JSON list of C-alpha atoms in Angstrom, two decimals:
[
{"chain": "Y", "resi": 25, "resn": "UNK", "atom": "CA", "xyz": [9.46, 4.53, -10.82]},
{"chain": "Y", "resi": 26, "resn": "UNK", "atom": "CA", "xyz": [11.02, 6.18, -13.07]},
{"chain": "Y", "resi": 27, "resn": "UNK", "atom": "CA", "xyz": [10.61, 8.80, -14.99]},
{"chain": "Y", "resi": 28, "resn": "UNK", "atom": "CA", "xyz": [9.21, 7.34, -18.06]},
{"chain": "Y", "resi": 29, "resn": "UNK", "atom": "CA", "xyz": [7.13, 5.81, -16.23]},
{"chain": "Y", "resi": 30, "resn": "UNK", "atom": "CA", "xyz": [5.45, 8.55, -15.48]},
{"chain": "Y", "resi": 31, "resn": "UNK", "atom": "CA", "xyz": [5.59, 10.58, -18.27]},
{"chain": "Y", "resi": 32, "resn": "UNK", "atom": "CA", "xyz": [3.50, 6.97, -19.89]},
{"chain": "Y", "resi": 33, "resn": "UNK", "atom": "CA", "xyz": [1.03, 6.52, -17.54]},
{"chain": "Y", "resi": 34, "resn": "UNK", "atom": "CA", "xyz": [0.28, 10.50, -17.48]},
{"chain": "Y", "resi": 35, "resn": "UNK", "atom": "CA", "xyz": [-0.16, 10.19, -21.52]},
{"chain": "Y", "resi": 36, "resn": "UNK", "atom": "CA", "xyz": [-2.12, 6.68, -20.37]},
{"chain": "Y", "resi": 37, "resn": "UNK", "atom": "CA", "xyz": [-4.51, 9.26, -18.08]},
{"chain": "Y", "resi": 38, "resn": "UNK", "atom": "CA", "xyz": [-5.20, 11.68, -20.87]},
{"chain": "Y", "resi": 39, "resn": "UNK", "atom": "CA", "xyz": [-5.96, 9.54, -23.28]},
{"chain": "Y", "resi": 40, "resn": "UNK", "atom": "CA", "xyz": [-8.96, 8.79, -21.03]},
{"chain": "Y", "resi": 41, "resn": "UNK", "atom": "CA", "xyz": [-7.46, 5.23, -19.38]},
{"chain": "Y", "resi": 42, "resn": "UNK", "atom": "CA", "xyz": [-7.95, 4.67, -15.21]},
{"chain": "Y", "resi": 43, "resn": "UNK", "atom": "CA", "xyz": [-4.35, 4.53, -13.72]},
{"chain": "Y", "resi": 44, "resn": "UNK", "atom": "CA", "xyz": [-3.99, 3.11, -10.81]},
{"chain": "Y", "resi": 45, "resn": "UNK", "atom": "CA", "xyz": [-1.74, 1.56, -7.98]},
{"chain": "Y", "resi": 46, "resn": "UNK", "atom": "CA", "xyz": [-1.86, -2.47, -6.74]},
{"chain": "Y", "resi": 47, "resn": "UNK", "atom": "CA", "xyz": [0.99, -3.54, -4.72]},
{"chain": "Y", "resi": 48, "resn": "UNK", "atom": "CA", "xyz": [1.26, -5.92, -1.61]},
{"chain": "Y", "resi": 49, "resn": "UNK", "atom": "CA", "xyz": [2.53, -3.44, 0.65]},
{"chain": "Y", "resi": 50, "resn": "UNK", "atom": "CA", "xyz": [0.75, -0.94, 2.51]},
{"chain": "Y", "resi": 51, "resn": "UNK", "atom": "CA", "xyz": [-1.30, 1.89, 1.22]},
{"chain": "Y", "resi": 52, "resn": "UNK", "atom": "CA", "xyz": [1.35, 4.43, 2.61]},
{"chain": "Y", "resi": 53, "resn": "UNK", "atom": "CA", "xyz": [3.92, 2.95, 1.07]},
{"chain": "Y", "resi": 54, "resn": "UNK", "atom": "CA", "xyz": [2.03, 3.75, -2.99]},
{"chain": "Y", "resi": 55, "resn": "UNK", "atom": "CA", "xyz": [1.33, 7.43, -1.63]},
{"chain": "Y", "resi": 56, "resn": "UNK", "atom": "CA", "xyz": [4.81, 9.32, -3.02]},
{"chain": "Y", "resi": 57, "resn": "UNK", "atom": "CA", "xyz": [4.37, 7.54, -5.90]},
{"chain": "Y", "resi": 58, "resn": "UNK", "atom": "CA", "xyz": [0.69, 8.81, -6.05]},
{"chain": "Y", "resi": 59, "resn": "UNK", "atom": "CA", "xyz": [2.28, 12.83, -5.62]},
{"chain": "Y", "resi": 60, "resn": "UNK", "atom": "CA", "xyz": [4.60, 11.91, -7.86]},
{"chain": "Y", "resi": 61, "resn": "UNK", "atom": "CA", "xyz": [1.80, 10.94, -10.73]},
{"chain": "Y", "resi": 62, "resn": "UNK", "atom": "CA", "xyz": [0.11, 14.28, -9.68]},
{"chain": "Y", "resi": 63, "resn": "UNK", "atom": "CA", "xyz": [-2.52, 12.94, -12.16]},
{"chain": "Y", "resi": 64, "resn": "UNK", "atom": "CA", "xyz": [-5.68, 15.44, -11.67]},
{"chain": "Y", "resi": 65, "resn": "UNK", "atom": "CA", "xyz": [-8.46, 13.52, -10.99]},
{"chain": "Y", "resi": 66, "resn": "UNK", "atom": "CA", "xyz": [-11.62, 14.80, -9.71]},
{"chain": "Y", "resi": 67, "resn": "UNK", "atom": "CA", "xyz": [-13.02, 15.37, -5.50]},
{"chain": "Y", "resi": 68, "resn": "UNK", "atom": "CA", "xyz": [-15.42, 12.63, -6.34]},
{"chain": "Y", "resi": 69, "resn": "UNK", "atom": "CA", "xyz": [-13.02, 10.28, -8.31]},
{"chain": "Y", "resi": 70, "resn": "UNK", "atom": "CA", "xyz": [-9.56, 10.14, -6.30]},
{"chain": "Y", "resi": 71, "resn": "UNK", "atom": "CA", "xyz": [-7.05, 7.72, -7.18]},
{"chain": "Y", "resi": 72, "resn": "UNK", "atom": "CA", "xyz": [-8.13, 4.38, -6.97]},
{"chain": "Y", "resi": 73, "resn": "UNK", "atom": "CA", "xyz": [-5.18, 2.05, -5.14]},
{"chain": "Y", "resi": 74, "resn": "UNK", "atom": "CA", "xyz": [-4.94, -1.59, -3.88]},
{"chain": "Y", "resi": 75, "resn": "UNK", "atom": "CA", "xyz": [-2.62, -2.16, -1.26]},
{"chain": "Y", "resi": 76, "resn": "UNK", "atom": "CA", "xyz": [-1.60, -4.91, 1.42]},
{"chain": "Y", "resi": 77, "resn": "UNK", "atom": "CA", "xyz": [-1.68, -7.70, -1.20]},
{"chain": "Y", "resi": 78, "resn": "UNK", "atom": "CA", "xyz": [-4.71, -6.98, -2.79]},
{"chain": "Y", "resi": 79, "resn": "UNK", "atom": "CA", "xyz": [-7.02, -6.94, 0.80]},
{"chain": "Y", "resi": 80, "resn": "UNK", "atom": "CA", "xyz": [-7.78, -3.20, 0.52]},
{"chain": "Y", "resi": 81, "resn": "UNK", "atom": "CA", "xyz": [-9.41, -1.30, -2.02]},
{"chain": "Y", "resi": 82, "resn": "UNK", "atom": "CA", "xyz": [-8.80, 2.79, -1.27]},
{"chain": "Y", "resi": 83, "resn": "UNK", "atom": "CA", "xyz": [-9.92, 5.46, -2.75]},
{"chain": "Y", "resi": 84, "resn": "UNK", "atom": "CA", "xyz": [-7.27, 8.87, -2.67]},
{"chain": "Y", "resi": 85, "resn": "UNK", "atom": "CA", "xyz": [-7.40, 12.25, -2.62]},
{"chain": "Y", "resi": 86, "resn": "UNK", "atom": "CA", "xyz": [-5.33, 14.87, -1.94]},
{"chain": "Y", "resi": 87, "resn": "UNK", "atom": "CA", "xyz": [-6.26, 17.41, 0.99]},
{"chain": "Y", "resi": 88, "resn": "UNK", "atom": "CA", "xyz": [-6.22, 21.24, 0.73]},
{"chain": "Y", "resi": 89, "resn": "UNK", "atom": "CA", "xyz": [-4.95, 21.62, 4.31]},
{"chain": "Y", "resi": 90, "resn": "UNK", "atom": "CA", "xyz": [-2.66, 18.99, 5.90]},
{"chain": "Y", "resi": 91, "resn": "UNK", "atom": "CA", "xyz": [-4.14, 17.29, 9.22]},
{"chain": "Y", "resi": 92, "resn": "UNK", "atom": "CA", "xyz": [-2.51, 17.03, 12.52]},
{"chain": "Y", "resi": 93, "resn": "UNK", "atom": "CA", "xyz": [-1.97, 13.93, 12.09]},
{"chain": "Y", "resi": 94, "resn": "UNK", "atom": "CA", "xyz": [-3.10, 10.64, 9.94]},
{"chain": "Y", "resi": 95, "resn": "UNK", "atom": "CA", "xyz": [-2.16, 7.26, 8.17]},
{"chain": "Y", "resi": 96, "resn": "UNK", "atom": "CA", "xyz": [-1.90, 6.68, 5.29]},
{"chain": "Y", "resi": 97, "resn": "UNK", "atom": "CA", "xyz": [-0.55, 9.83, 4.50]},
{"chain": "Y", "resi": 98, "resn": "UNK", "atom": "CA", "xyz": [-0.87, 13.50, 6.05]},
{"chain": "Y", "resi": 99, "resn": "UNK", "atom": "CA", "xyz": [-1.57, 15.01, 2.46]},
{"chain": "Y", "resi": 100, "resn": "UNK", "atom": "CA", "xyz": [-3.94, 12.53, 1.45]},
{"chain": "Y", "resi": 101, "resn": "UNK", "atom": "CA", "xyz": [-7.48, 11.53, 2.52]},
{"chain": "Y", "resi": 102, "resn": "UNK", "atom": "CA", "xyz": [-8.57, 8.29, 1.70]},
{"chain": "Y", "resi": 103, "resn": "UNK", "atom": "CA", "xyz": [-11.69, 6.24, 1.46]},
{"chain": "Y", "resi": 104, "resn": "UNK", "atom": "CA", "xyz": [-12.25, 2.23, 1.59]},
{"chain": "Y", "resi": 105, "resn": "UNK", "atom": "CA", "xyz": [-13.73, 0.87, -1.02]},
{"chain": "Y", "resi": 106, "resn": "UNK", "atom": "CA", "xyz": [-13.33, -2.51, 0.24]},
{"chain": "Y", "resi": 107, "resn": "UNK", "atom": "CA", "xyz": [-10.95, -4.64, 3.20]},
{"chain": "Y", "resi": 108, "resn": "UNK", "atom": "CA", "xyz": [-11.16, -8.41, 2.92]},
{"chain": "Y", "resi": 109, "resn": "UNK", "atom": "CA", "xyz": [-8.05, -9.40, 5.36]},
{"chain": "Y", "resi": 110, "resn": "UNK", "atom": "CA", "xyz": [-6.89, -13.20, 6.24]},
{"chain": "Y", "resi": 111, "resn": "UNK", "atom": "CA", "xyz": [-9.05, -13.98, 8.84]},
{"chain": "Y", "resi": 112, "resn": "UNK", "atom": "CA", "xyz": [-7.47, -14.38, 12.20]},
{"chain": "Y", "resi": 113, "resn": "UNK", "atom": "CA", "xyz": [-7.48, -17.59, 12.76]},
{"chain": "Y", "resi": 114, "resn": "UNK", "atom": "CA", "xyz": [-5.42, -18.82, 9.26]},
{"chain": "Y", "resi": 115, "resn": "UNK", "atom": "CA", "xyz": [-2.58, -16.25, 10.04]},
{"chain": "Y", "resi": 116, "resn": "UNK", "atom": "CA", "xyz": [-2.12, -17.68, 13.29]},
{"chain": "Y", "resi": 117, "resn": "UNK", "atom": "CA", "xyz": [-1.70, -20.72, 11.30]},
{"chain": "Y", "resi": 118, "resn": "UNK", "atom": "CA", "xyz": [0.58, -19.38, 8.81]},
{"chain": "Y", "resi": 119, "resn": "UNK", "atom": "CA", "xyz": [2.81, -17.33, 11.64]},
{"chain": "Y", "resi": 120, "resn": "UNK", "atom": "CA", "xyz": [2.82, -21.09, 13.60]},
{"chain": "Y", "resi": 121, "resn": "UNK", "atom": "CA", "xyz": [4.16, -23.00, 10.72]},
{"chain": "Y", "resi": 122, "resn": "UNK", "atom": "CA", "xyz": [6.56, -20.68, 9.90]},
{"chain": "Y", "resi": 123, "resn": "UNK", "atom": "CA", "xyz": [8.13, -19.95, 13.13]},
{"chain": "Y", "resi": 124, "resn": "UNK", "atom": "CA", "xyz": [8.04, -23.98, 13.09]},
{"chain": "Y", "resi": 125, "resn": "UNK", "atom": "CA", "xyz": [9.78, -24.18, 10.07]},
{"chain": "Y", "resi": 126, "resn": "UNK", "atom": "CA", "xyz": [12.21, -21.85, 10.43]},
{"chain": "Y", "resi": 127, "resn": "UNK", "atom": "CA", "xyz": [10.98, -18.99, 8.76]},
{"chain": "Y", "resi": 128, "resn": "UNK", "atom": "CA", "xyz": [10.92, -15.00, 8.84]},
{"chain": "Y", "resi": 129, "resn": "UNK", "atom": "CA", "xyz": [7.92, -13.88, 8.43]},
{"chain": "Y", "resi": 130, "resn": "UNK", "atom": "CA", "xyz": [6.22, -10.43, 7.94]},
{"chain": "Y", "resi": 131, "resn": "UNK", "atom": "CA", "xyz": [2.96, -9.26, 8.28]},
{"chain": "Y", "resi": 132, "resn": "UNK", "atom": "CA", "xyz": [1.12, -5.79, 8.03]},
{"chain": "Y", "resi": 133, "resn": "UNK", "atom": "CA", "xyz": [-1.70, -4.43, 11.00]},
{"chain": "Y", "resi": 134, "resn": "UNK", "atom": "CA", "xyz": [-3.03, -2.06, 9.17]},
{"chain": "Y", "resi": 135, "resn": "UNK", "atom": "CA", "xyz": [-0.12, 0.79, 7.66]},
{"chain": "Y", "resi": 136, "resn": "UNK", "atom": "CA", "xyz": [2.56, -1.07, 10.24]},
{"chain": "Y", "resi": 137, "resn": "UNK", "atom": "CA", "xyz": [4.69, -3.65, 9.07]},
{"chain": "Y", "resi": 138, "resn": "UNK", "atom": "CA", "xyz": [5.93, -6.49, 11.72]},
{"chain": "Y", "resi": 139, "resn": "UNK", "atom": "CA", "xyz": [8.77, -8.82, 11.41]},
{"chain": "Y", "resi": 140, "resn": "UNK", "atom": "CA", "xyz": [9.04, -11.71, 13.09]},
{"chain": "Y", "resi": 141, "resn": "UNK", "atom": "CA", "xyz": [12.65, -12.81, 13.60]},
{"chain": "Y", "resi": 142, "resn": "UNK", "atom": "CA", "xyz": [13.88, -15.30, 15.81]},
{"chain": "Y", "resi": 143, "resn": "UNK", "atom": "CA", "xyz": [17.45, -16.21, 14.82]},
{"chain": "Y", "resi": 144, "resn": "UNK", "atom": "CA", "xyz": [20.65, -13.38, 14.66]},
{"chain": "Y", "resi": 145, "resn": "UNK", "atom": "CA", "xyz": [20.62, -14.13, 10.51]},
{"chain": "Y", "resi": 146, "resn": "UNK", "atom": "CA", "xyz": [16.57, -13.13, 10.37]},
{"chain": "Y", "resi": 147, "resn": "UNK", "atom": "CA", "xyz": [17.29, -10.48, 12.63]},
{"chain": "Y", "resi": 148, "resn": "UNK", "atom": "CA", "xyz": [20.20, -9.12, 9.30]},
{"chain": "Y", "resi": 149, "resn": "UNK", "atom": "CA", "xyz": [17.46, -9.77, 6.98]},
{"chain": "Y", "resi": 150, "resn": "UNK", "atom": "CA", "xyz": [14.78, -7.94, 9.17]},
{"chain": "Y", "resi": 151, "resn": "UNK", "atom": "CA", "xyz": [16.60, -4.76, 9.28]}
]
């Protein structure tokens, strides 16, 4: 995220707009951007985040003291607003079809990303 974007989003927030991040990636991948924006959300509001291609909505709050270990970030607390993952049977069908067609797939389970590489060129792409 460029500094110009950060500055613009801060300006919008000061004018009363709700600034949020929506990403196809994991929640943990957005934490650095939330930190960088450093918007003054109140304790009750938190920073609204939609991740995992729209399957997970979170309210992200800064922590005053970091815990021993926590995904997505040791500096943030999250409250789940919604979680609608793709059903397991649909996921298995899609992964089997991708394998049959020779496609590289990647998918998330929780905050971890997995790649299904089967050929040398897939392994290169998955790095």
